[in-house]
mmCIF file of C-alpha atoms in Angstrom:
data_model
loop_
_atom_site.group_PDB
_atom_site.id
_atom_site.type_symbol
_atom_site.label_atom_id
_atom_site.label_comp_id
_atom_site.label_asym_id
_atom_site.label_seq_id
_atom_site.Cartn_x
_atom_site.Cartn_y
_atom_site.Cartn_z
ATOM 1 C CA MET A 13 20.707 138.835 13.593
ATOM 2 C CA ASN A 14 22.533 141.947 13.387
ATOM 3 C CA LYS A 15 24.099 143.448 15.985
ATOM 4 C CA ARG A 16 21.317 145.756 16.418
ATOM 5 C CA SER A 17 18.398 143.515 17.221
ATOM 6 C CA ALA A 18 20.912 141.127 19.437
ATOM 7 C CA PHE A 19 21.010 144.867 21.546
ATOM 8 C CA THR A 20 17.274 144.856 20.946
ATOM 9 C CA ALA A 21 17.243 141.177 22.425
ATOM 10 C CA LEU A 22 19.243 142.221 25.010
ATOM 11 C CA VAL A 23 17.459 144.861 26.311
ATOM 12 C CA ALA A 24 13.755 143.478 26.714
ATOM 13 C CA VAL A 25 15.602 140.048 28.584
ATOM 14 C CA LEU A 26 17.125 142.315 30.627
ATOM 15 C CA THR A 27 13.938 144.535 31.188
ATOM 16 C CA VAL A 28 12.223 141.094 31.777
ATOM 17 C CA LEU A 29 15.206 139.830 34.390
ATOM 18 C CA LEU A 30 15.324 143.320 36.526
ATOM 19 C CA LEU A 31 10.958 143.496 36.284
ATOM 20 C CA THR A 32 11.023 139.692 37.767
ATOM 21 C CA ALA A 33 13.695 140.907 41.088
ATOM 22 C CA THR A 34 11.464 143.622 41.074
ATOM 23 C CA ALA A 35 8.219 141.824 41.629
ATOM 24 C CA PHE A 36 10.299 139.210 44.004
ATOM 25 C CA ALA A 37 11.573 142.575 45.520
ATOM 26 C CA HIS A 38 8.024 143.338 46.669
ATOM 27 C CA ILE A 39 6.815 140.688 48.446
ATOM 28 C CA VAL A 40 5.266 141.898 51.625
ATOM 29 C CA PHE A 41 5.792 139.783 55.399
ATOM 30 C CA PHE A 42 3.376 140.147 58.102
ATOM 31 C CA ALA A 43 2.755 139.225 61.809
ATOM 32 C CA CYS A 44 0.782 139.704 64.482
ATOM 33 C CA TRP A 45 0.750 138.967 68.245
ATOM 34 C CA ASP A 46 -1.562 139.015 71.361
ATOM 35 C CA ASN A 47 0.310 141.664 73.727
ATOM 36 C CA GLY A 48 -1.588 139.915 76.671
ATOM 37 C CA ASP A 49 -3.025 143.259 77.487
ATOM 38 C CA GLY A 50 -5.865 143.023 75.395
ATOM 39 C CA THR A 51 -4.366 144.384 72.526
ATOM 40 C CA ILE A 52 -2.863 142.930 69.346
ATOM 41 C CA SER A 53 -0.071 144.418 67.528
ATOM 42 C CA CYS A 54 1.184 143.849 64.001
ATOM 43 C CA GLU A 55 3.838 144.848 61.678
ATOM 44 C CA GLY A 56 4.722 144.463 58.033
ATOM 45 C CA GLY A 57 8.375 144.776 56.347
ATOM 46 C CA TYR A 58 9.863 144.028 52.937
ATOM 47 C CA THR A 59 12.335 141.270 51.415
ATOM 48 C CA ASP A 60 15.399 143.661 52.517
ATOM 49 C CA GLY A 61 14.249 144.083 55.576
ATOM 50 C CA SER A 62 12.609 147.566 55.362
ATOM 51 C CA SER A 63 9.240 148.659 56.852
ATOM 52 C CA ALA A 64 5.976 148.750 55.741
ATOM 53 C CA ALA A 65 5.617 151.921 57.145
ATOM 54 C CA GLY A 66 1.944 153.471 56.031
ATOM 55 C CA ALA A 67 0.616 151.055 55.037
ATOM 56 C CA THR A 68 -3.089 149.988 55.259
ATOM 57 C CA ILE A 69 -4.224 147.549 58.293
ATOM 58 C CA ASN A 70 -8.042 146.718 58.283
ATOM 59 C CA VAL A 71 -9.526 144.782 60.699
ATOM 60 C CA THR A 72 -12.613 142.477 60.000
ATOM 61 C CA ASP A 73 -15.225 140.018 61.636
ATOM 62 C CA ALA A 74 -16.588 136.343 60.754
ATOM 63 C CA ASP A 75 -18.210 138.083 58.188
ATOM 64 C CA GLY A 76 -16.594 140.614 56.926
ATOM 65 C CA SER A 77 -17.072 143.373 58.596
ATOM 66 C CA LEU A 78 -14.412 146.169 59.016
ATOM 67 C CA LEU A 79 -14.086 146.636 63.027
ATOM 68 C CA PHE A 80 -11.212 148.527 62.633
ATOM 69 C CA SER A 81 -8.524 150.305 60.272
ATOM 70 C CA GLY A 82 -5.736 152.219 60.512
ATOM 71 C CA LYS A 83 -2.115 152.620 59.215
ATOM 72 C CA LEU A 84 1.294 151.018 60.306
ATOM 73 C CA ASP A 85 3.586 153.782 61.911
ATOM 74 C CA LYS A 86 7.160 154.810 60.570
ATOM 75 C CA SER A 87 8.708 151.453 62.795
ATOM 76 C CA GLY A 88 5.685 149.464 60.521
ATOM 77 C CA GLU A 89 3.910 148.612 63.375
ATOM 78 C CA LEU A 90 0.041 148.774 64.691
ATOM 79 C CA LYS A 91 -1.528 148.257 67.666
ATOM 80 C CA PHE A 92 -5.571 147.950 68.385
ATOM 81 C CA ASN A 93 -7.783 146.228 70.936
ATOM 82 C CA LYS A 94 -8.346 142.019 71.240
ATOM 83 C CA PRO A 95 -11.693 142.083 68.959
ATOM 84 C CA ALA A 96 -14.486 139.803 71.525
ATOM 85 C CA GLY A 97 -15.359 136.927 68.590
ATOM 86 C CA ASP A 98 -13.271 135.682 65.925
ATOM 87 C CA PHE A 99 -11.911 138.478 63.228
ATOM 88 C CA ALA A 100 -8.717 138.755 60.609
ATOM 89 C CA VAL A 101 -6.535 141.035 59.962
ATOM 90 C CA THR A 102 -5.221 142.384 56.351
ATOM 91 C CA LEU A 103 -1.820 144.505 55.170
ATOM 92 C CA ASP A 104 -3.676 145.675 51.704
ATOM 93 C CA GLY A 105 -0.306 145.999 49.769
ATOM 94 C CA GLY A 106 -1.320 147.079 46.916
ATOM 95 C CA SER A 107 -1.120 145.352 43.546
ATOM 96 C CA GLY A 108 -1.774 141.980 44.433
ATOM 97 C CA HIS A 109 -0.302 142.476 47.890
ATOM 98 C CA SER A 110 -2.460 141.688 50.454
ATOM 99 C CA VAL A 111 -1.939 139.389 53.480
ATOM 100 C CA THR A 112 -4.518 138.227 55.798
ATOM 101 C CA ILE A 113 -4.178 136.470 59.580
ATOM 102 C CA LYS A 114 -6.566 134.857 60.971
ATOM 103 C CA GLY A 115 -7.186 135.918 64.806
ATOM 104 C CA LYS A 116 -6.959 132.223 65.946
ATOM 105 C CA ASP A 117 -3.368 132.284 64.523
ATOM 106 C CA ILE A 118 -2.352 135.574 66.446
ATOM 107 C CA LYS A 119 -0.607 133.837 69.255
ATOM 108 C CA MET B 6 61.351 103.269 67.594
ATOM 109 C CA LYS B 7 60.351 105.753 65.086
ATOM 110 C CA LYS B 8 57.776 104.111 63.532
ATOM 111 C CA ILE B 9 56.660 103.263 67.170
ATOM 112 C CA ILE B 10 56.697 107.246 68.465
ATOM 113 C CA LEU B 11 54.798 108.169 64.981
ATOM 114 C CA LEU B 12 52.228 105.624 65.797
ATOM 115 C CA ALA B 13 51.751 107.380 68.640
ATOM 116 C CA LEU B 14 51.761 110.636 67.578
ATOM 117 C CA VAL B 15 48.935 109.701 65.391
ATOM 118 C CA PHE B 16 47.029 107.414 68.045
ATOM 119 C CA ILE B 17 47.512 110.511 70.022
ATOM 120 C CA PHE B 18 46.190 112.812 67.876
ATOM 121 C CA ALA B 19 43.110 110.961 66.626
ATOM 122 C CA THR B 20 41.883 110.255 70.147
ATOM 123 C CA ALA B 21 42.046 114.368 70.616
ATOM 124 C CA MET B 22 40.300 114.416 67.477
ATOM 125 C CA THR B 23 37.234 112.677 68.656
ATOM 126 C CA CYS B 24 37.327 114.137 72.090
ATOM 127 C CA SER B 25 36.961 117.543 70.844
ATOM 128 C CA ALA B 26 34.291 117.290 69.401
ATOM 129 C CA HIS B 27 32.744 118.726 71.960
ATOM 130 C CA PHE B 28 29.435 121.155 71.521
ATOM 131 C CA VAL B 29 27.496 123.681 72.664
ATOM 132 C CA MET B 30 23.879 122.795 71.499
ATOM 133 C CA MET B 31 20.897 125.281 71.481
ATOM 134 C CA TYR B 32 17.600 124.266 70.300
ATOM 135 C CA THR B 33 14.362 125.590 69.957
ATOM 136 C CA PRO B 34 12.371 123.596 67.690
ATOM 137 C CA GLU B 35 11.314 126.164 65.325
ATOM 138 C CA THR B 36 13.503 128.727 63.990
ATOM 139 C CA ILE B 37 10.970 130.089 61.134
ATOM 140 C CA LEU B 38 7.537 131.964 62.994
ATOM 141 C CA ALA B 39 4.914 132.456 61.477
ATOM 142 C CA ASN B 40 3.005 134.719 64.298
ATOM 143 C CA GLY B 41 6.114 134.935 67.269
ATOM 144 C CA GLY B 42 4.524 132.972 70.525
ATOM 145 C CA LYS B 43 6.690 131.412 72.928
ATOM 146 C CA ILE B 44 9.208 129.586 72.662
ATOM 147 C CA THR B 45 11.206 127.433 74.913
ATOM 148 C CA VAL B 46 15.191 127.173 73.975
ATOM 149 C CA LYS B 47 17.757 124.727 75.279
ATOM 150 C CA SER B 48 21.294 124.916 76.217
ATOM 151 C CA VAL B 49 23.273 121.792 76.575
ATOM 152 C CA PHE B 50 26.773 120.437 75.902
ATOM 153 C CA GLY B 51 27.411 117.613 74.402
ATOM 154 C CA HIS B 52 28.221 115.343 71.355
ATOM 155 C CA PRO B 53 25.230 116.136 68.943
ATOM 156 C CA PHE B 54 26.110 113.411 66.699
ATOM 157 C CA ALA B 55 26.267 110.415 68.982
ATOM 158 C CA ALA B 56 24.678 111.747 72.245
ATOM 159 C CA SER B 57 27.140 109.982 73.699
ATOM 160 C CA VAL B 58 28.762 112.033 77.506
ATOM 161 C CA THR B 59 26.646 115.266 78.305
ATOM 162 C CA LEU B 60 29.301 117.461 79.825
ATOM 163 C CA ASP B 61 27.324 120.146 82.836
ATOM 164 C CA MET B 62 27.315 123.276 82.193
ATOM 165 C CA ALA B 63 27.768 126.328 84.607
ATOM 166 C CA LYS B 64 26.011 128.841 84.723
ATOM 167 C CA PRO B 65 26.528 131.037 81.498
ATOM 168 C CA ASN B 66 28.857 134.344 81.672
ATOM 169 C CA ALA B 67 26.054 135.971 79.554
ATOM 170 C CA PHE B 68 23.015 135.219 77.895
ATOM 171 C CA PHE B 69 20.963 137.396 75.590
ATOM 172 C CA VAL B 70 19.403 137.994 72.853
ATOM 173 C CA VAL B 71 19.994 140.596 69.839
ATOM 174 C CA ASN B 72 16.301 141.747 68.064
ATOM 175 C CA LYS B 73 16.600 145.419 65.538
ATOM 176 C CA GLY B 74 20.026 145.940 67.027
ATOM 177 C CA LYS B 75 19.402 146.102 70.454
ATOM 178 C CA LYS B 76 20.193 143.835 72.810
ATOM 179 C CA THR B 77 18.088 141.926 75.923
ATOM 180 C CA ASP B 78 19.925 140.487 78.766
ATOM 181 C CA LEU B 79 18.742 137.117 79.360
ATOM 182 C CA LEU B 80 20.964 135.371 82.305
ATOM 183 C CA GLY B 81 17.861 135.898 84.870
ATOM 184 C CA THR B 82 15.802 133.869 82.550
ATOM 185 C CA LEU B 83 17.606 131.204 82.564
ATOM 186 C CA LYS B 84 16.528 128.063 84.627
ATOM 187 C CA PRO B 85 17.939 124.854 85.351
ATOM 188 C CA ILE B 86 17.980 121.736 83.701
ATOM 189 C CA THR B 87 19.102 118.621 83.708
ATOM 190 C CA TRP B 88 19.781 116.728 80.184
ATOM 191 C CA GLN B 89 20.153 113.322 79.662
ATOM 192 C CA SER B 90 21.775 111.621 76.358
ATOM 193 C CA ARG B 91 22.139 108.192 75.916
ATOM 194 C CA GLU B 92 25.252 107.863 78.778
ATOM 195 C CA ASN B 93 24.530 109.781 80.749
ATOM 196 C CA SER B 94 22.575 113.290 81.934
ATOM 197 C CA ALA B 95 24.024 116.475 83.284
ATOM 198 C CA ARG B 96 23.361 120.229 83.946
ATOM 199 C CA ALA B 97 21.994 122.151 80.919
ATOM 200 C CA TRP B 98 19.366 125.442 80.903
ATOM 201 C CA GLU B 99 16.674 126.636 79.418
ATOM 202 C CA THR B 100 14.427 130.223 78.999
ATOM 203 C CA GLU B 101 11.324 130.755 77.697
ATOM 204 C CA TYR B 102 11.209 133.898 75.603
ATOM 205 C CA GLN B 103 7.203 135.150 74.394
ATOM 206 C CA VAL B 104 8.297 136.976 70.520
ATOM 207 C CA LYS B 105 6.644 139.989 69.622
ATOM 208 C CA GLY B 106 7.436 142.049 66.870
ATOM 209 C CA MET B 107 9.193 141.051 63.558
ATOM 210 C CA GLY B 108 12.625 140.462 62.633
ATOM 211 C CA ASP B 109 15.233 137.830 63.989
ATOM 212 C CA TYR B 110 16.245 137.334 67.361
ATOM 213 C CA ILE B 111 20.081 135.960 67.399
ATOM 214 C CA PHE B 112 20.230 133.966 70.771
ATOM 215 C CA CYS B 113 23.253 134.142 72.067
ATOM 216 C CA LEU B 114 25.569 132.294 74.885
ATOM 217 C CA ASP B 115 28.345 132.961 76.773
ATOM 218 C CA PRO B 116 29.489 130.166 79.222
ATOM 219 C CA VAL B 117 32.005 129.254 81.657
ATOM 220 C CA PRO B 118 34.921 128.222 80.282
ATOM 221 C CA TYR B 119 34.997 123.971 80.502
ATOM 222 C CA PHE B 120 37.807 122.689 82.197
ATOM 223 C CA ASP B 121 38.359 118.988 80.323
ATOM 224 C CA GLN B 122 40.421 116.505 82.826
ATOM 225 C CA THR B 123 41.057 114.432 79.604
ATOM 226 C CA GLU B 124 42.334 116.876 77.331
ATOM 227 C CA ASP B 125 43.711 118.928 80.664
ATOM 228 C CA LYS B 126 42.303 122.156 79.130
ATOM 229 C CA TYR B 127 39.265 124.976 79.378
ATOM 230 C CA ILE B 128 37.109 124.776 76.879
ATOM 231 C CA GLN B 129 34.728 128.189 76.057
ATOM 232 C CA GLN B 130 32.253 127.803 73.116
ATOM 233 C CA PHE B 131 30.135 131.306 71.954
ATOM 234 C CA THR B 132 27.407 129.883 70.565
ATOM 235 C CA LYS B 133 24.406 131.036 68.619
ATOM 236 C CA ILE B 134 21.258 130.425 67.277
ATOM 237 C CA ILE B 135 18.771 132.986 65.667
ATOM 238 C CA VAL B 136 15.169 132.773 65.508
ATOM 239 C CA ASN B 137 13.330 134.575 62.890
ATOM 240 C CA ASN B 138 9.271 135.781 63.137
ATOM 241 C CA GLY B 139 7.309 136.668 60.029
ATOM 242 C CA GLY B 140 10.231 136.606 58.037
ATOM 243 C CA LEU B 141 11.366 140.339 57.728
ATOM 244 C CA PRO B 142 15.278 139.944 57.775
ATOM 245 C CA THR B 143 16.450 142.410 60.658
ATOM 246 C CA ASP B 144 19.754 140.653 62.676
ATOM 247 C CA TRP B 145 20.809 137.653 61.109
ATOM 248 C CA ASP B 146 24.200 138.955 59.043
ATOM 249 C CA ALA B 147 25.088 141.415 62.991
ATOM 250 C CA LYS B 148 28.253 140.530 64.649
ATOM 251 C CA VAL B 149 27.249 139.689 67.969
ATOM 252 C CA GLY B 150 30.645 141.076 69.594
ATOM 253 C CA PHE B 151 31.936 138.100 70.570
ATOM 254 C CA LYS B 152 35.209 137.307 71.345
ATOM 255 C CA THR B 153 34.946 134.787 68.275
ATOM 256 C CA GLU B 154 31.827 134.338 66.353
ATOM 257 C CA ILE B 155 30.310 132.914 63.111
ATOM 258 C CA VAL B 156 28.184 134.949 60.971
ATOM 259 C CA PRO B 157 26.102 133.621 58.587
ATOM 260 C CA LEU B 158 26.530 134.595 54.503
ATOM 261 C CA ASP B 159 23.110 132.360 54.571
ATOM 262 C CA LYS B 160 19.997 132.336 56.579
ATOM 263 C CA PRO B 161 20.618 129.646 58.535
ATOM 264 C CA TYR B 162 16.531 129.873 58.852
ATOM 265 C CA ALA B 163 15.982 129.640 55.737
ATOM 266 C CA LEU B 164 17.516 126.908 53.941
ATOM 267 C CA TRP B 165 16.546 124.299 52.479
ATOM 268 C CA THR B 166 17.740 120.528 52.095
ATOM 269 C CA GLY B 167 20.717 121.179 49.627
ATOM 270 C CA ASN B 168 21.481 124.641 49.694
ATOM 271 C CA VAL B 169 24.738 125.827 51.078
ATOM 272 C CA PHE B 170 25.794 127.286 54.415
ATOM 273 C CA ARG B 171 28.526 129.901 54.635
ATOM 274 C CA GLY B 172 29.886 131.556 56.997
ATOM 275 C CA VAL B 173 32.625 133.749 57.645
ATOM 276 C CA VAL B 174 34.952 133.056 61.228
ATOM 277 C CA LEU B 175 35.735 136.442 63.118
ATOM 278 C CA SER B 176 38.324 137.079 65.998
ATOM 279 C CA LYS B 177 37.772 139.916 67.870
ATOM 280 C CA GLY B 178 35.690 140.945 64.857
ATOM 281 C CA LYS B 179 38.611 140.172 61.974
ATOM 282 C CA PRO B 180 38.024 137.156 59.772
ATOM 283 C CA VAL B 181 40.214 134.544 60.739
ATOM 284 C CA PRO B 182 42.111 132.370 57.516
ATOM 285 C CA TYR B 183 41.989 129.776 56.892
ATOM 286 C CA ALA B 184 39.793 128.421 60.373
ATOM 287 C CA ALA B 185 39.245 125.027 60.986
ATOM 288 C CA ILE B 186 35.797 124.704 61.589
ATOM 289 C CA GLU B 187 33.934 121.399 62.681
ATOM 290 C CA VAL B 188 30.231 120.379 61.590
ATOM 291 C CA GLU B 189 28.368 117.840 62.946
ATOM 292 C CA TYR B 190 24.911 116.527 62.627
ATOM 293 C CA LEU B 191 22.184 116.491 65.365
ATOM 294 C CA ASN B 192 21.528 113.085 65.093
ATOM 295 C CA HIS B 193 18.941 112.241 67.787
ATOM 296 C CA ALA B 194 16.224 114.454 68.325
ATOM 297 C CA PRO B 195 15.838 116.696 71.149
ATOM 298 C CA ASN B 196 13.119 115.891 73.627
ATOM 299 C CA MET B 197 11.825 118.741 74.344
ATOM 300 C CA GLU B 198 9.377 117.514 77.175
ATOM 301 C CA LEU B 199 11.422 114.641 78.909
ATOM 302 C CA ASN B 200 15.370 117.395 77.970
ATOM 303 C CA LYS B 201 16.582 113.852 76.656
ATOM 304 C CA PHE B 202 17.805 113.099 73.153
ATOM 305 C CA ALA B 203 16.093 109.814 71.941
ATOM 306 C CA GLU B 204 18.006 106.840 72.009
ATOM 307 C CA LYS B 205 17.206 106.265 67.505
ATOM 308 C CA ALA B 206 19.769 107.523 65.731
ATOM 309 C CA ALA B 207 18.623 109.611 61.970
ATOM 310 C CA VAL B 208 21.671 108.625 60.312
ATOM 311 C CA GLN B 209 23.895 105.794 60.779
ATOM 312 C CA ALA B 210 27.898 107.417 60.211
ATOM 313 C CA PRO B 211 29.926 104.754 57.715
ATOM 314 C CA HIS B 212 32.912 106.116 59.329
ATOM 315 C CA ASP B 213 33.924 109.045 62.518
ATOM 316 C CA VAL B 214 35.385 110.701 59.746
ATOM 317 C CA PHE B 215 31.614 111.466 59.540
ATOM 318 C CA VAL B 216 30.442 112.314 62.903
ATOM 319 C CA THR B 217 32.612 115.189 63.517
ATOM 320 C CA MET B 218 33.309 116.616 59.936
ATOM 321 C CA THR B 219 36.135 119.151 59.823
ATOM 322 C CA ILE B 220 36.532 121.642 56.902
ATOM 323 C CA LYS B 221 38.074 124.860 56.972
ATOM 324 C CA ALA B 222 38.081 128.342 55.791
ATOM 325 C CA ASN B 223 39.350 130.181 53.616
ATOM 326 C CA ALA B 224 41.913 132.420 53.112
ATOM 327 C CA ASN B 225 39.414 134.842 54.131
ATOM 328 C CA GLY B 226 37.897 133.535 57.033
ATOM 329 C CA GLU B 227 34.859 132.181 55.349
ATOM 330 C CA PHE B 228 33.296 128.607 54.234
ATOM 331 C CA THR B 229 30.550 126.945 52.739
ATOM 332 C CA PHE B 230 28.782 123.568 53.405
ATOM 333 C CA GLY B 231 26.353 122.310 51.179
ATOM 334 C CA ILE B 232 23.603 120.382 53.390
ATOM 335 C CA PRO B 233 22.807 116.902 52.642
ATOM 336 C CA LYS B 234 20.230 116.102 54.814
ATOM 337 C CA ALA B 235 17.262 118.196 56.705
ATOM 338 C CA GLY B 236 17.377 118.801 60.383
ATOM 339 C CA TRP B 237 19.848 120.623 62.471
ATOM 340 C CA TRP B 238 23.260 121.378 61.784
ATOM 341 C CA GLY B 239 25.812 122.874 64.500
ATOM 342 C CA PHE B 240 29.251 124.264 63.110
ATOM 343 C CA ALA B 241 32.325 124.938 65.768
ATOM 344 C CA ALA B 242 35.507 126.981 64.662
ATOM 345 C CA ILE B 243 37.889 125.401 67.285
ATOM 346 C CA SER B 244 40.290 127.655 68.477
ATOM 347 C CA SER B 245 39.470 130.745 66.960
ATOM 348 C CA GLY B 246 39.412 132.891 69.691
ATOM 349 C CA PRO B 247 41.547 135.512 70.869
ATOM 350 C CA ASP B 248 42.150 133.883 74.763
ATOM 351 C CA LYS B 249 44.071 130.894 74.509
ATOM 352 C CA LYS B 250 45.194 131.207 78.575
ATOM 353 C CA LEU B 251 43.604 130.427 81.847
ATOM 354 C CA ASN B 252 44.704 129.168 84.884
ATOM 355 C CA GLY B 253 47.956 128.377 83.664
ATOM 356 C CA LYS B 254 46.031 126.152 81.207
ATOM 357 C CA GLU B 255 45.486 126.081 77.568
ATOM 358 C CA LEU B 256 41.869 128.071 76.841
ATOM 359 C CA GLU B 257 40.052 126.947 73.570
ATOM 360 C CA GLN B 258 38.015 129.452 72.845
ATOM 361 C CA ASP B 259 35.633 128.217 69.595
ATOM 362 C CA ALA B 260 32.632 130.239 67.837
ATOM 363 C CA VAL B 261 29.701 127.730 67.376
ATOM 364 C CA ILE B 262 26.731 128.027 65.089
ATOM 365 C CA TRP B 263 23.057 125.944 64.616
ATOM 366 C CA ILE B 264 21.287 125.983 61.499
ATOM 367 C CA GLN B 265 18.186 124.607 60.767
ATOM 368 C CA ALA B 266 17.278 123.022 56.899
ATOM 369 C CA GLN B 267 14.198 121.649 55.709
ATOM 370 C CA ASP B 268 12.970 119.842 52.656
ATOM 371 C CA MET B 269 11.351 120.939 49.871
#
């Protein structure tokens, strides 16, 4: 292996490492809680503590039909009226990073 | 004669070491929550490894929680309870807190100095635990502004067994070089309903040096501890605080933090 190909290999390894690190850093944290006043709040954020402002939130019923759709505000939160029956909340993080929380797990 | 004096001194020191393992314990069953909910936090003054004598805790000077940089006073939410150890029972405190919103919740206790008659001195342990909701890291590495505190370098709620836990000991916000730190394992599971420690110990110590382990910080006030077992571990930086006297007596101001490790 000459110097140039060694350098190319190094760059390739570094690129892979960098891409891996970036992929990990994209993990979305998502949580919802019951406000106790007939409303649910949800919040999304990233591994580095930054908010997932602007991310789309979809609320669906037991059949998967869309009940409500909205976006997280600039502090990464969204409030909506608690649906009557079974429901699920999904944060669409894009590129396979969606997170779904079932209504019954929201305390 | 010299030998006798030396022996006496050694004995006094040994006794003092054994006595000094008082720990303010703050406890809630889960430090990492998925979707918030109501949690109960108990504050007990005692001996976590042996679950021996529990000491009366007066209503604290301050009790608050910090989330996303915002401090919320919880002193008014504290309810007195009677906590039972294996040897006695004593006054302790509990609070219920509704966790809403993601991030770190640092529960902070600033207790009234406790006068220990055996040691003829006051002990005041500024104590904190960190609960996280949803994984979002927000405040865990922040100072809460205690006269002395341990600021973690590893998230206290995201530790596998075998990880290390690192922290910095601060006095008035500045690192304390070579601070002495006592480490104890919560060896008798707390019963949240009955307010008592389980009779059964999780582990047996081969010697008292494993009951209260003493480690030192480095020149920058940082310490590292490898976690050998899942559960709760308490860290108390001894006499790391700035105030040394109260009512003409010695005052020991300690900084305490608790962590929770989980098995892989």
